[in-house]
Short mmCIF file of the N, C-alpha and C atoms (twelve columns), coordinates in Angstrom:
data_MODEL
# 
_entry.id   MODEL 
# 
loop_
_atom_site.group_PDB 
_atom_site.id 
_atom_site.type_symbol 
_atom_site.label_atom_id 
_atom_site.label_alt_id 
_atom_site.label_comp_id 
_atom_site.label_asym_id 
_atom_site.label_seq_id 
_atom_site.Cartn_x 
_atom_site.Cartn_y 
_atom_site.Cartn_z 
_atom_site.pdbx_PDB_model_num 
ATOM 1   N N  . MET A 1   0.821   -1.208 0.011   1 
ATOM 2   C CA . MET A 1   0.022   0.028  -0.005  1 
ATOM 3   C C  . MET A 1   0.854   1.269  0.008   1 
ATOM 4   N N  . PHE A 2   1.938   1.240  0.830   1 
ATOM 5   C CA . PHE A 2   2.795   2.411  0.896   1 
ATOM 6   C C  . PHE A 2   3.453   2.675  -0.432  1 
ATOM 7   N N  . GLY A 3   3.858   1.602  -1.106  1 
ATOM 8   C CA . GLY A 3   4.469   1.722  -2.447  1 
ATOM 9   C C  . GLY A 3   3.480   2.299  -3.439  1 
ATOM 10  N N  . ASP A 4   2.233   1.901  -3.354  1 
ATOM 11  C CA . ASP A 4   1.181   2.508  -4.291  1 
ATOM 12  C C  . ASP A 4   1.048   3.966  -4.036  1 
ATOM 13  N N  . MET A 5   1.094   4.368  -2.712  1 
ATOM 14  C CA . MET A 5   0.942   5.787  -2.355  1 
ATOM 15  C C  . MET A 5   2.117   6.553  -2.888  1 
ATOM 16  N N  . MET A 6   3.363   6.048  -2.827  1 
ATOM 17  C CA . MET A 6   4.514   6.726  -3.314  1 
ATOM 18  C C  . MET A 6   4.475   6.850  -4.817  1 
ATOM 19  N N  . GLY A 7   3.985   5.783  -5.479  1 
ATOM 20  C CA . GLY A 7   3.793   5.836  -6.947  1 
ATOM 21  C C  . GLY A 7   2.813   6.887  -7.350  1 
ATOM 22  N N  . MET A 8   1.692   6.975  -6.615  1 
ATOM 23  C CA . MET A 8   0.708   8.021  -6.950  1 
ATOM 24  C C  . MET A 8   1.249   9.422  -6.708  1 
ATOM 25  N N  . MET A 9   2.030   9.585  -5.645  1 
ATOM 26  C CA . MET A 9   2.575   10.904 -5.350  1 
ATOM 27  C C  . MET A 9   3.541   11.287 -6.482  1 
ATOM 28  N N  . GLY A 10  4.321   10.321 -6.958  1 
ATOM 29  C CA . GLY A 10  5.240   10.600 -8.053  1 
ATOM 30  C C  . GLY A 10  4.494   10.999 -9.312  1 
ATOM 31  N N  . LYS A 11  3.392   10.326 -9.579  1 
ATOM 32  C CA . LYS A 11  2.548   10.691 -10.798 1 
ATOM 33  C C  . LYS A 11  1.925   12.059 -10.634 1 
ATOM 34  N N  . LEU A 12  1.533   12.378 -9.395  1 
ATOM 35  C CA . LEU A 12  0.935   13.727 -9.166  1 
ATOM 36  C C  . LEU A 12  2.004   14.800 -9.399  1 
ATOM 37  N N  . LYS A 13  3.204   14.556 -8.933  1 
ATOM 38  C CA . LYS A 13  4.290   15.548 -9.130  1 
ATOM 39  C C  . LYS A 13  4.574   15.702 -10.586 1 
ATOM 40  N N  . GLU A 14  4.611   14.593 -11.323 1 
ATOM 41  C CA . GLU A 14  4.914   14.604 -12.736 1 
ATOM 42  C C  . GLU A 14  3.770   15.352 -13.473 1 
ATOM 43  N N  . ALA A 15  2.538   15.104 -13.078 1 
ATOM 44  C CA . ALA A 15  1.424   15.791 -13.677 1 
ATOM 45  C C  . ALA A 15  1.496   17.299 -13.434 1 
ATOM 46  N N  . GLN A 16  1.827   17.650 -12.197 1 
ATOM 47  C CA . GLN A 16  1.959   19.078 -11.859 1 
ATOM 48  C C  . GLN A 16  3.037   19.751 -12.714 1 
ATOM 49  N N  . LYS A 17  4.157   19.076 -12.923 1 
ATOM 50  C CA . LYS A 17  5.249   19.586 -13.788 1 
ATOM 51  C C  . LYS A 17  4.762   19.783 -15.213 1 
ATOM 52  N N  . LYS A 18  4.018   18.811 -15.738 1 
ATOM 53  C CA . LYS A 18  3.502   18.890 -17.077 1 
ATOM 54  C C  . LYS A 18  2.533   20.078 -17.237 1 
ATOM 55  N N  . VAL A 19  1.717   20.277 -16.221 1 
ATOM 56  C CA . VAL A 19  0.768   21.387 -16.244 1 
ATOM 57  C C  . VAL A 19  1.498   22.712 -16.294 1 
ATOM 58  N N  . GLU A 20  2.534   22.839 -15.456 1 
ATOM 59  C CA . GLU A 20  3.351   24.049 -15.473 1 
ATOM 60  C C  . GLU A 20  4.019   24.264 -16.797 1 
ATOM 61  N N  . GLU A 21  4.558   23.183 -17.380 1 
ATOM 62  C CA . GLU A 21  5.161   23.291 -18.708 1 
ATOM 63  C C  . GLU A 21  4.184   23.723 -19.793 1 
ATOM 64  N N  . THR A 22  2.937   23.187 -19.687 1 
ATOM 65  C CA . THR A 22  1.901   23.585 -20.645 1 
ATOM 66  C C  . THR A 22  1.535   25.036 -20.469 1 
ATOM 67  N N  . LYS A 23  1.388   25.499 -19.207 1 
ATOM 68  C CA . LYS A 23  1.079   26.928 -18.994 1 
ATOM 69  C C  . LYS A 23  2.179   27.786 -19.572 1 
ATOM 70  N N  . GLU A 24  3.409   27.389 -19.441 1 
ATOM 71  C CA . GLU A 24  4.548   28.156 -20.014 1 
ATOM 72  C C  . GLU A 24  4.470   28.196 -21.553 1 
ATOM 73  N N  . ARG A 25  4.123   27.013 -22.146 1 
ATOM 74  C CA . ARG A 25  4.043   26.891 -23.588 1 
ATOM 75  C C  . ARG A 25  2.891   27.767 -24.132 1 
ATOM 76  N N  . LEU A 26  1.845   27.951 -23.343 1 
ATOM 77  C CA . LEU A 26  0.676   28.744 -23.755 1 
ATOM 78  C C  . LEU A 26  1.002   30.208 -23.911 1 
ATOM 79  N N  . HIS A 27  2.158   30.654 -23.376 1 
ATOM 80  C CA . HIS A 27  2.571   32.035 -23.587 1 
ATOM 81  C C  . HIS A 27  2.877   32.293 -25.068 1 
ATOM 82  N N  . SER A 28  3.202   31.228 -25.772 1 
ATOM 83  C CA . SER A 28  3.559   31.413 -27.206 1 
ATOM 84  C C  . SER A 28  2.434   31.008 -28.137 1 
ATOM 85  N N  . VAL A 29  1.290   30.600 -27.634 1 
ATOM 86  C CA . VAL A 29  0.122   30.281 -28.445 1 
ATOM 87  C C  . VAL A 29  -0.631  31.574 -28.670 1 
ATOM 88  N N  . LEU A 30  -0.712  32.034 -29.905 1 
ATOM 89  C CA . LEU A 30  -1.329  33.292 -30.172 1 
ATOM 90  C C  . LEU A 30  -2.732  33.099 -30.810 1 
ATOM 91  N N  . ILE A 31  -3.638  33.965 -30.374 1 
ATOM 92  C CA . ILE A 31  -5.031  33.912 -30.828 1 
ATOM 93  C C  . ILE A 31  -5.353  35.276 -31.410 1 
ATOM 94  N N  . ASP A 32  -5.849  35.278 -32.661 1 
ATOM 95  C CA . ASP A 32  -6.235  36.540 -33.303 1 
ATOM 96  C C  . ASP A 32  -7.764  36.661 -33.211 1 
ATOM 97  N N  . GLU A 33  -8.212  37.825 -32.854 1 
ATOM 98  C CA . GLU A 33  -9.625  38.071 -32.806 1 
ATOM 99  C C  . GLU A 33  -9.871  39.390 -33.483 1 
ATOM 100 N N  . SER A 34  -10.961 39.556 -34.233 1 
ATOM 101 C CA . SER A 34  -11.301 40.783 -34.946 1 
ATOM 102 C C  . SER A 34  -12.744 41.193 -34.681 1 
ATOM 103 N N  . SER A 35  -12.976 42.486 -34.829 1 
ATOM 104 C CA . SER A 35  -14.361 42.930 -34.773 1 
ATOM 105 C C  . SER A 35  -15.087 42.365 -36.046 1 
ATOM 106 N N  . TYR A 36  -16.389 42.423 -36.024 1 
ATOM 107 C CA . TYR A 36  -17.172 41.854 -37.148 1 
ATOM 108 C C  . TYR A 36  -16.812 42.467 -38.488 1 
ATOM 109 N N  . ASP A 37  -16.339 43.711 -38.498 1 
ATOM 110 C CA . ASP A 37  -16.019 44.394 -39.745 1 
ATOM 111 C C  . ASP A 37  -14.445 44.550 -39.958 1 
ATOM 112 N N  . ASN A 38  -13.686 43.898 -39.120 1 
ATOM 113 C CA . ASN A 38  -12.208 43.919 -39.150 1 
ATOM 114 C C  . ASN A 38  -11.596 45.296 -38.928 1 
ATOM 115 N N  . LYS A 39  -12.334 46.211 -38.330 1 
ATOM 116 C CA . LYS A 39  -11.782 47.505 -38.044 1 
ATOM 117 C C  . LYS A 39  -10.907 47.507 -36.746 1 
ATOM 118 N N  . LEU A 40  -11.024 46.481 -36.001 1 
ATOM 119 C CA . LEU A 40  -10.233 46.342 -34.737 1 
ATOM 120 C C  . LEU A 40  -9.742  44.878 -34.707 1 
ATOM 121 N N  . LYS A 41  -8.427  44.712 -34.481 1 
ATOM 122 C CA . LYS A 41  -7.882  43.390 -34.388 1 
ATOM 123 C C  . LYS A 41  -7.082  43.308 -33.099 1 
ATOM 124 N N  . VAL A 42  -7.220  42.165 -32.404 1 
ATOM 125 C CA . VAL A 42  -6.512  41.978 -31.163 1 
ATOM 126 C C  . VAL A 42  -5.719  40.667 -31.251 1 
ATOM 127 N N  . MET A 43  -4.533  40.625 -30.807 1 
ATOM 128 C CA . MET A 43  -3.719  39.404 -30.713 1 
ATOM 129 C C  . MET A 43  -3.486  39.184 -29.227 1 
ATOM 130 N N  . ILE A 44  -3.811  37.993 -28.740 1 
ATOM 131 C CA . ILE A 44  -3.718  37.660 -27.314 1 
ATOM 132 C C  . ILE A 44  -3.075  36.244 -27.194 1 
ATOM 133 N N  . THR A 45  -2.352  36.024 -26.128 1 
ATOM 134 C CA . THR A 45  -1.815  34.683 -25.875 1 
ATOM 135 C C  . THR A 45  -2.875  33.821 -25.224 1 
ATOM 136 N N  . ALA A 46  -2.689  32.479 -25.276 1 
ATOM 137 C CA . ALA A 46  -3.607  31.605 -24.572 1 
ATOM 138 C C  . ALA A 46  -3.560  31.803 -23.052 1 
ATOM 139 N N  . ASN A 47  -2.546  32.488 -22.573 1 
ATOM 140 C CA . ASN A 47  -2.473  32.849 -21.138 1 
ATOM 141 C C  . ASN A 47  -3.120  34.214 -20.895 1 
ATOM 142 N N  . ARG A 48  -3.810  34.704 -21.875 1 
ATOM 143 C CA . ARG A 48  -4.604  35.954 -21.760 1 
ATOM 144 C C  . ARG A 48  -3.764  37.220 -21.566 1 
ATOM 145 N N  . THR A 49  -2.666  37.294 -22.308 1 
ATOM 146 C CA . THR A 49  -1.842  38.501 -22.305 1 
ATOM 147 C C  . THR A 49  -1.990  39.144 -23.701 1 
ATOM 148 N N  . ILE A 50  -2.452  40.377 -23.732 1 
ATOM 149 C CA . ILE A 50  -2.605  41.066 -25.010 1 
ATOM 150 C C  . ILE A 50  -1.246  41.362 -25.594 1 
ATOM 151 N N  . LYS A 51  -1.036  40.968 -26.869 1 
ATOM 152 C CA . LYS A 51  0.222   41.178 -27.580 1 
ATOM 153 C C  . LYS A 51  0.149   42.385 -28.513 1 
ATOM 154 N N  . SER A 52  -1.022  42.558 -29.169 1 
ATOM 155 C CA . SER A 52  -1.160  43.713 -30.019 1 
ATOM 156 C C  . SER A 52  -2.590  44.083 -30.254 1 
ATOM 157 N N  . ILE A 53  -2.780  45.354 -30.574 1 
ATOM 158 C CA . ILE A 53  -4.111  45.874 -30.937 1 
ATOM 159 C C  . ILE A 53  -3.924  46.720 -32.167 1 
ATOM 160 N N  . ASP A 54  -4.696  46.430 -33.219 1 
ATOM 161 C CA . ASP A 54  -4.642  47.206 -34.475 1 
ATOM 162 C C  . ASP A 54  -5.980  47.864 -34.675 1 
ATOM 163 N N  . ILE A 55  -5.981  49.201 -34.734 1 
ATOM 164 C CA . ILE A 55  -7.191  50.007 -34.825 1 
ATOM 165 C C  . ILE A 55  -7.222  50.737 -36.152 1 
ATOM 166 N N  . ASP A 56  -8.335  50.512 -36.872 1 
ATOM 167 C CA . ASP A 56  -8.527  51.244 -38.147 1 
ATOM 168 C C  . ASP A 56  -8.683  52.746 -37.829 1 
ATOM 169 N N  . ASP A 57  -8.094  53.577 -38.681 1 
ATOM 170 C CA . ASP A 57  -8.125  55.038 -38.454 1 
ATOM 171 C C  . ASP A 57  -9.545  55.583 -38.316 1 
ATOM 172 N N  . SER A 58  -10.481 54.951 -38.989 1 
ATOM 173 C CA . SER A 58  -11.879 55.501 -38.922 1 
ATOM 174 C C  . SER A 58  -12.423 55.419 -37.502 1 
ATOM 175 N N  . LEU A 59  -11.978 54.494 -36.695 1 
ATOM 176 C CA . LEU A 59  -12.471 54.396 -35.323 1 
ATOM 177 C C  . LEU A 59  -11.923 55.479 -34.407 1 
ATOM 178 N N  . LEU A 60  -10.850 56.104 -34.806 1 
ATOM 179 C CA . LEU A 60  -10.228 57.101 -33.959 1 
ATOM 180 C C  . LEU A 60  -11.072 58.414 -33.936 1 
ATOM 181 N N  . GLU A 61  -12.052 58.513 -34.800 1 
ATOM 182 C CA . GLU A 61  -12.873 59.721 -34.837 1 
ATOM 183 C C  . GLU A 61  -14.026 59.715 -33.856 1 
ATOM 184 N N  . ASP A 62  -14.332 58.500 -33.301 1 
ATOM 185 C CA . ASP A 62  -15.461 58.375 -32.383 1 
ATOM 186 C C  . ASP A 62  -15.030 57.576 -31.152 1 
ATOM 187 N N  . LYS A 63  -14.715 58.321 -30.105 1 
ATOM 188 C CA . LYS A 63  -14.204 57.697 -28.891 1 
ATOM 189 C C  . LYS A 63  -15.136 56.659 -28.303 1 
ATOM 190 N N  . GLU A 64  -16.422 56.915 -28.251 1 
ATOM 191 C CA . GLU A 64  -17.383 56.000 -27.679 1 
ATOM 192 C C  . GLU A 64  -17.453 54.694 -28.509 1 
ATOM 193 N N  . MET A 65  -17.458 54.856 -29.806 1 
ATOM 194 C CA . MET A 65  -17.484 53.690 -30.693 1 
ATOM 195 C C  . MET A 65  -16.218 52.860 -30.514 1 
ATOM 196 N N  . LEU A 66  -15.097 53.500 -30.428 1 
ATOM 197 C CA . LEU A 66  -13.807 52.807 -30.231 1 
ATOM 198 C C  . LEU A 66  -13.828 52.036 -28.940 1 
ATOM 199 N N  . GLU A 67  -14.311 52.659 -27.882 1 
ATOM 200 C CA . GLU A 67  -14.431 51.926 -26.579 1 
ATOM 201 C C  . GLU A 67  -15.285 50.729 -26.681 1 
ATOM 202 N N  . ASP A 68  -16.423 50.835 -27.400 1 
ATOM 203 C CA . ASP A 68  -17.310 49.664 -27.586 1 
ATOM 204 C C  . ASP A 68  -16.606 48.550 -28.335 1 
ATOM 205 N N  . TYR A 69  -15.949 48.945 -29.431 1 
ATOM 206 C CA . TYR A 69  -15.189 47.944 -30.231 1 
ATOM 207 C C  . TYR A 69  -14.181 47.252 -29.361 1 
ATOM 208 N N  . LEU A 70  -13.400 48.054 -28.576 1 
ATOM 209 C CA . LEU A 70  -12.362 47.473 -27.747 1 
ATOM 210 C C  . LEU A 70  -12.958 46.458 -26.705 1 
ATOM 211 N N  . ILE A 71  -14.012 46.879 -26.088 1 
ATOM 212 C CA . ILE A 71  -14.630 45.966 -25.057 1 
ATOM 213 C C  . ILE A 71  -15.155 44.672 -25.707 1 
ATOM 214 N N  . LEU A 72  -15.839 44.774 -26.783 1 
ATOM 215 C CA . LEU A 72  -16.404 43.606 -27.427 1 
ATOM 216 C C  . LEU A 72  -15.320 42.659 -27.942 1 
ATOM 217 N N  . THR A 73  -14.363 43.236 -28.649 1 
ATOM 218 C CA . THR A 73  -13.335 42.407 -29.323 1 
ATOM 219 C C  . THR A 73  -12.366 41.813 -28.274 1 
ATOM 220 N N  . ILE A 74  -11.969 42.595 -27.307 1 
ATOM 221 C CA . ILE A 74  -11.067 42.051 -26.247 1 
ATOM 222 C C  . ILE A 74  -11.790 40.977 -25.475 1 
ATOM 223 N N  . ASN A 75  -13.020 41.165 -25.113 1 
ATOM 224 C CA . ASN A 75  -13.783 40.114 -24.396 1 
ATOM 225 C C  . ASN A 75  -13.897 38.830 -25.232 1 
ATOM 226 N N  . LYS A 76  -14.092 38.955 -26.534 1 
ATOM 227 C CA . LYS A 76  -14.177 37.732 -27.392 1 
ATOM 228 C C  . LYS A 76  -12.795 37.058 -27.384 1 
ATOM 229 N N  . ALA A 77  -11.700 37.825 -27.463 1 
ATOM 230 C CA . ALA A 77  -10.402 37.254 -27.487 1 
ATOM 231 C C  . ALA A 77  -10.105 36.577 -26.161 1 
ATOM 232 N N  . ILE A 78  -10.496 37.205 -25.051 1 
ATOM 233 C CA . ILE A 78  -10.208 36.567 -23.748 1 
ATOM 234 C C  . ILE A 78  -11.022 35.298 -23.603 1 
ATOM 235 N N  . ALA A 79  -12.270 35.262 -24.084 1 
ATOM 236 C CA . ALA A 79  -13.084 34.060 -24.013 1 
ATOM 237 C C  . ALA A 79  -12.424 32.938 -24.817 1 
ATOM 238 N N  . ARG A 80  -11.976 33.210 -26.019 1 
ATOM 239 C CA . ARG A 80  -11.342 32.189 -26.818 1 
ATOM 240 C C  . ARG A 80  -10.050 31.697 -26.183 1 
ATOM 241 N N  . ALA A 81  -9.226  32.636 -25.664 1 
ATOM 242 C CA . ALA A 81  -7.969  32.283 -24.988 1 
ATOM 243 C C  . ALA A 81  -8.249  31.432 -23.771 1 
ATOM 244 N N  . THR A 82  -9.288  31.757 -23.034 1 
ATOM 245 C CA . THR A 82  -9.642  31.003 -21.808 1 
ATOM 246 C C  . THR A 82  -10.006 29.567 -22.211 1 
ATOM 247 N N  . THR A 83  -10.793 29.399 -23.267 1 
ATOM 248 C CA . THR A 83  -11.161 28.073 -23.674 1 
ATOM 249 C C  . THR A 83  -9.965  27.248 -24.093 1 
ATOM 250 N N  . VAL A 84  -9.037  27.837 -24.850 1 
ATOM 251 C CA . VAL A 84  -7.823  27.112 -25.241 1 
ATOM 252 C C  . VAL A 84  -7.003  26.775 -24.018 1 
ATOM 253 N N  . HIS A 85  -6.805  27.718 -23.135 1 
ATOM 254 C CA . HIS A 85  -6.022  27.519 -21.934 1 
ATOM 255 C C  . HIS A 85  -6.589  26.405 -21.077 1 
ATOM 256 N N  . GLU A 86  -7.888  26.461 -20.768 1 
ATOM 257 C CA . GLU A 86  -8.517  25.454 -19.894 1 
ATOM 258 C C  . GLU A 86  -8.503  24.101 -20.555 1 
ATOM 259 N N  . THR A 87  -8.710  23.969 -21.846 1 
ATOM 260 C CA . THR A 87  -8.715  22.690 -22.574 1 
ATOM 261 C C  . THR A 87  -7.336  22.086 -22.531 1 
ATOM 262 N N  . GLU A 88  -6.324  22.859 -22.798 1 
ATOM 263 C CA . GLU A 88  -4.939  22.330 -22.811 1 
ATOM 264 C C  . GLU A 88  -4.537  21.873 -21.435 1 
ATOM 265 N N  . VAL A 89  -4.747  22.697 -20.378 1 
ATOM 266 C CA . VAL A 89  -4.319  22.343 -19.058 1 
ATOM 267 C C  . VAL A 89  -5.085  21.182 -18.514 1 
ATOM 268 N N  . ALA A 90  -6.419  21.099 -18.777 1 
ATOM 269 C CA . ALA A 90  -7.217  19.949 -18.324 1 
ATOM 270 C C  . ALA A 90  -6.747  18.651 -18.946 1 
ATOM 271 N N  . ALA A 91  -6.422  18.678 -20.247 1 
ATOM 272 C CA . ALA A 91  -5.940  17.493 -20.927 1 
ATOM 273 C C  . ALA A 91  -4.673  16.960 -20.368 1 
ATOM 274 N N  . VAL A 92  -3.720  17.865 -20.075 1 
ATOM 275 C CA . VAL A 92  -2.434  17.484 -19.492 1 
ATOM 276 C C  . VAL A 92  -2.631  16.942 -18.085 1 
ATOM 277 N N  . ALA A 93  -3.487  17.616 -17.318 1 
ATOM 278 C CA . ALA A 93  -3.737  17.209 -15.933 1 
ATOM 279 C C  . ALA A 93  -4.372  15.860 -15.896 1 
ATOM 280 N N  . LYS A 94  -5.400  15.585 -16.757 1 
ATOM 281 C CA . LYS A 94  -6.085  14.335 -16.758 1 
ATOM 282 C C  . LYS A 94  -5.121  13.212 -17.157 1 
ATOM 283 N N  . GLU A 95  -4.298  13.498 -18.158 1 
ATOM 284 C CA . GLU A 95  -3.333  12.490 -18.656 1 
ATOM 285 C C  . GLU A 95  -2.390  12.008 -17.551 1 
ATOM 286 N N  . GLY A 96  -1.994  12.925 -16.671 1 
ATOM 287 C CA . GLY A 96  -1.006  12.611 -15.635 1 
ATOM 288 C C  . GLY A 96  -1.539  12.168 -14.322 1 
ATOM 289 N N  . MET A 97  -2.888  12.163 -14.182 1 
ATOM 290 C CA . MET A 97  -3.477  11.800 -12.901 1 
ATOM 291 C C  . MET A 97  -3.437  10.274 -12.683 1 
ATOM 292 N N  . PRO A 98  -3.075  9.868  -11.464 1 
ATOM 293 C CA . PRO A 98  -3.126  8.456  -11.131 1 
ATOM 294 C C  . PRO A 98  -4.609  7.988  -11.074 1 
ATOM 295 N N  . ASN A 99  -4.856  6.763  -11.268 1 
ATOM 296 C CA . ASN A 99  -6.182  6.180  -11.274 1 
ATOM 297 C C  . ASN A 99  -6.576  5.926  -9.774  1 
ATOM 298 N N  . ILE A 100 -7.327  6.854  -9.195  1 
ATOM 299 C CA . ILE A 100 -7.760  6.697  -7.835  1 
ATOM 300 C C  . ILE A 100 -9.266  6.480  -7.845  1 
ATOM 301 N N  . PRO A 101 -9.744  5.299  -7.402  1 
ATOM 302 C CA . PRO A 101 -11.190 5.086  -7.456  1 
ATOM 303 C C  . PRO A 101 -11.993 6.162  -6.773  1 
ATOM 304 N N  . GLY A 102 -13.066 6.586  -7.459  1 
ATOM 305 C CA . GLY A 102 -13.926 7.639  -6.878  1 
ATOM 306 C C  . GLY A 102 -13.430 9.045  -7.042  1 
ATOM 307 N N  . MET A 103 -12.271 9.235  -7.717  1 
ATOM 308 C CA . MET A 103 -11.672 10.527 -7.856  1 
ATOM 309 C C  . MET A 103 -11.562 10.980 -9.273  1 
ATOM 310 N N  . ASP A 104 -12.468 10.524 -10.145 1 
ATOM 311 C CA . ASP A 104 -12.451 10.924 -11.510 1 
ATOM 312 C C  . ASP A 104 -12.964 12.349 -11.684 1 
ATOM 313 N N  . MET A 105 -12.052 13.335 -11.546 1 
ATOM 314 C CA . MET A 105 -12.453 14.725 -11.573 1 
ATOM 315 C C  . MET A 105 -12.552 15.299 -12.991 1 
ATOM 316 N N  . PHE A 106 -12.026 14.635 -13.997 1 
ATOM 317 C CA . PHE A 106 -11.952 15.136 -15.355 1 
ATOM 318 C C  . PHE A 106 -12.734 14.211 -16.283 1 
ATOM 319 N N  . LYS A 107 -14.025 14.212 -16.213 1 
ATOM 320 C CA . LYS A 107 -14.823 13.369 -17.115 1 
ATOM 321 C C  . LYS A 107 -15.087 14.083 -18.391 1 
# 
């Protein structure tokens, strides 16, 4: 029994290391998001760090419209990045988890 516990602890540590490596790799996964008319483009990492924002000159004439475009497009980018991030991390975590009866957290 003690050996099984040590084996499970080793697998958990290995899974934790893989999750951390995946999170680090997600810094280089880029997601592009655009407004419906392509007047605003946002590039964000899967770790939800904004890398660039490209604004069409026509949006610079209307502050309120620009703010609306920024909010909508950045929120869409964050939602997509969050989905990618959570999917990748969950897959790695599930893969490395030891088989403990009654503890299937990732169905």
